[in-house]
Coordinates of C-alpha atoms in Angstrom, one line a residue:
M1365 CA 6.6 22.3 20.2
N1366 CA 10.6 23.3 20.0
S1367 CA 12.4 21.5 17.6
N1368 CA 14.4 20.0 20.8
D1369 CA 11.2 18.8 21.6
L1370 CA 10.1 17.5 18.0
A1371 CA 13.1 15.8 17.3
W1372 CA 13.0 13.7 21.0
V1373 CA 8.9 12.5 19.4
A1374 CA 10.5 11.6 16.3
G1375 CA 13.2 9.5 17.3
F1376 CA 11.2 8.3 20.4
L1377 CA 8.2 7.3 17.2
E1378 CA 10.9 5.8 15.1
G1379 CA 12.1 2.9 17.1
E1380 CA 8.6 2.6 19.1
G1381 CA 6.0 3.8 17.5
I1382 CA 3.4 2.8 14.7
F1383 CA 1.3 4.8 12.6
A1384 CA -1.6 3.0 11.4
S1385 CA -4.1 3.8 9.5
E1386 CA -7.4 1.4 8.6
V1387 CA -11.3 1.4 7.5
S1388 CA -13.7 0.7 10.4
A1389 CA -16.8 -1.8 9.2
R1390 CA -19.2 0.9 8.3
G1391 CA -16.3 2.1 5.9
Y1392 CA -15.1 5.0 8.4
G1393 CA -11.4 5.9 8.1
R1394 CA -9.3 5.9 11.2
I1395 CA -5.8 7.0 11.9
R1396 CA -3.7 6.7 15.0
I1397 CA -0.3 7.3 16.2
A1398 CA 0.5 5.3 19.0
A1399 CA 3.7 3.9 21.1
T1400 CA 4.0 1.5 24.0
S1401 CA 7.4 1.4 26.5
T1402 CA 7.4 0.0 29.6
D1403 CA 9.0 3.3 31.0
V1404 CA 6.0 5.4 32.4
D1405 CA 8.0 8.9 32.1
V1406 CA 8.8 8.5 28.6
A1407 CA 4.7 8.2 28.0
V1408 CA 4.1 11.0 29.9
R1409 CA 6.4 13.1 28.1
L1410 CA 5.1 12.3 25.0
T1411 CA 1.6 12.6 26.1
Q1412 CA 2.3 16.1 27.7
L1413 CA 4.2 17.1 24.9
V1414 CA 1.8 16.3 22.2
P1415 CA -1.7 17.9 22.9
G1416 CA -4.2 16.0 22.3
S1417 CA -2.6 12.5 22.9
R1418 CA -3.6 10.4 25.9
F1419 CA -1.6 7.5 28.1
N1420 CA -3.4 4.5 28.9
G1421 CA -1.4 1.7 31.8
P1422 CA -0.2 0.3 33.3
Y1423 CA -0.7 -2.9 31.5
A1424 CA 0.5 -6.5 32.5
P1425 CA 2.8 -8.9 30.7
S1426 CA 0.7 -11.2 28.7
K1427 CA 1.6 -14.8 29.5
G1428 CA 3.6 -15.5 26.5
S1429 CA 5.4 -13.2 26.7
L1430 CA 9.2 -12.7 27.2
G1431 CA 9.1 -9.9 29.1
K1432 CA 8.3 -9.3 32.7
K1433 CA 7.7 -5.4 33.3
M1434 CA 4.6 -3.6 33.0
W1435 CA 4.2 -1.7 29.9
Y1436 CA 2.2 1.6 29.1
R1437 CA 0.8 3.2 25.5
W1438 CA 0.6 5.9 24.0
V1439 CA -2.1 7.2 21.7
L1440 CA -3.1 10.4 19.1
A1441 CA -6.2 9.2 17.3
I1442 CA -8.0 12.7 16.7
K1443 CA -7.6 12.8 13.2
P1444 CA -6.3 16.4 12.4
L1445 CA -4.0 16.3 15.2
A1446 CA -2.3 13.2 14.0
V1447 CA -2.5 14.5 10.5
D1448 CA -0.4 17.8 11.5
L1449 CA 2.0 15.3 13.3
A1450 CA 2.7 13.1 11.1
T1451 CA 3.1 15.4 8.5
E1452 CA 5.9 17.6 10.8
L1453 CA 7.8 14.4 11.8
R1454 CA 7.7 12.7 8.4
P1455 CA 10.9 14.7 6.8
M1456 CA 12.9 13.4 10.3
M1457 CA 11.6 9.9 10.1
C1458 CA 13.4 6.8 7.8
E1459 CA 11.9 5.3 5.0
R1460 CA 9.9 2.6 6.8
R1461 CA 8.0 5.0 8.6
Q1462 CA 7.8 7.3 6.1
G1463 CA 5.8 5.3 3.7
Q1464 CA 3.2 4.4 6.8
I1465 CA 2.9 7.9 7.3
D1466 CA 2.1 8.1 3.2
A1467 CA -0.3 5.3 4.0
L1468 CA -1.9 7.5 6.9
L1469 CA -2.3 10.6 5.1
E1470 CA -3.0 8.8 1.9
N1471 CA -6.2 7.4 3.9
V1472 CA -7.0 10.8 5.3
A1473 CA -7.3 11.4 1.8
R1474 CA -9.6 9.0 1.0
Y1475 CA -11.8 8.9 4.2
P1476 CA -12.4 12.5 5.1
A1477 CA -13.7 13.0 8.8
V1478 CA -17.6 12.7 8.9
R1479 CA -17.5 15.0 12.0
S1480 CA -14.9 17.1 13.9
R1481 CA -14.3 16.1 17.8
G1482 CA -14.5 19.4 20.0
V1483 CA -17.8 20.6 17.7
P1484 CA -20.5 21.0 20.2
I1485 CA -23.8 19.0 19.9
K1486 CA -26.6 21.0 18.7
H1487 CA -29.6 21.4 21.4
G1488 CA -32.4 18.7 20.5
H1489 CA -29.8 15.8 20.5
V1490 CA -30.2 12.2 22.6
S1491 CA -26.7 13.1 22.8
R1492 CA -27.1 16.1 24.4
Y1493 CA -29.6 15.0 27.1
A1494 CA -27.4 12.6 27.8
G1495 CA -24.7 14.7 29.0
G1496 CA -26.9 16.7 31.0
C1497 CA -28.8 19.4 29.0
R1498 CA -32.3 19.2 29.9
C1499 CA -33.7 22.0 28.0
D1500 CA -36.8 20.8 25.6
P1501 CA -35.7 20.2 22.6
C1502 CA -33.3 18.1 23.9
R1503 CA -35.7 16.0 26.6
A1504 CA -37.8 15.7 23.2
A1505 CA -35.2 14.1 21.6
A1506 CA -34.6 11.9 24.2
S1507 CA -38.4 11.0 24.5
V1508 CA -38.5 9.8 21.2
Y1509 CA -35.4 7.8 20.9
Q1510 CA -36.6 6.2 24.3
R1511 CA -40.2 5.1 22.7
G1512 CA -38.2 3.7 19.5
R1513 CA -36.3 1.6 21.6
R1514 CA -39.2 0.4 23.7
S1515 CA -41.6 -0.2 20.7
A1516 CA -38.1 -2.0 19.4
L1517 CA -37.4 -4.1 21.9
K1518 CA -41.7 -5.4 22.4
A1519 CA -41.4 -5.6 18.6
A1520 CA -38.3 -8.8 18.9
Q1521 CA -39.9 -10.1 22.3
A1522 CA -43.1 -10.7 20.3
V1523 CA -41.3 -12.5 17.5
S1524 CA -39.4 -14.7 20.1

């Protein structure tokens, strides 16, 4: 991303963005950079400039809202990409957003990634079978998984 595009992203996220970090119920750290807009072209441009981000919408305005326009959401939730973008944007942001970025980076340091996105699943896993692989190890893993589900279902029905 060139410096003009980075400055545009920083300006937009300063006004409309959020740098969020949270901990799931299972104890995993989650981070995301998100923004909402009623202008589809802005959300599309943001998606084109930031790799790994996604664009969702349109969403209808809620009944209690003041606006009548459809709105769109832009989200970057892939941890390594979000950390890289937040680190690049931090010097360009005002104090409040810098605090949000610091909290996001602290969350990443406290809760490191359990797995990396984009890493292929190894053969012999039910997810690989569900994705279409029909090799013997993946087929066996799917069979074991299904047998476990059936026995758990029978046990639950026997208790009822």
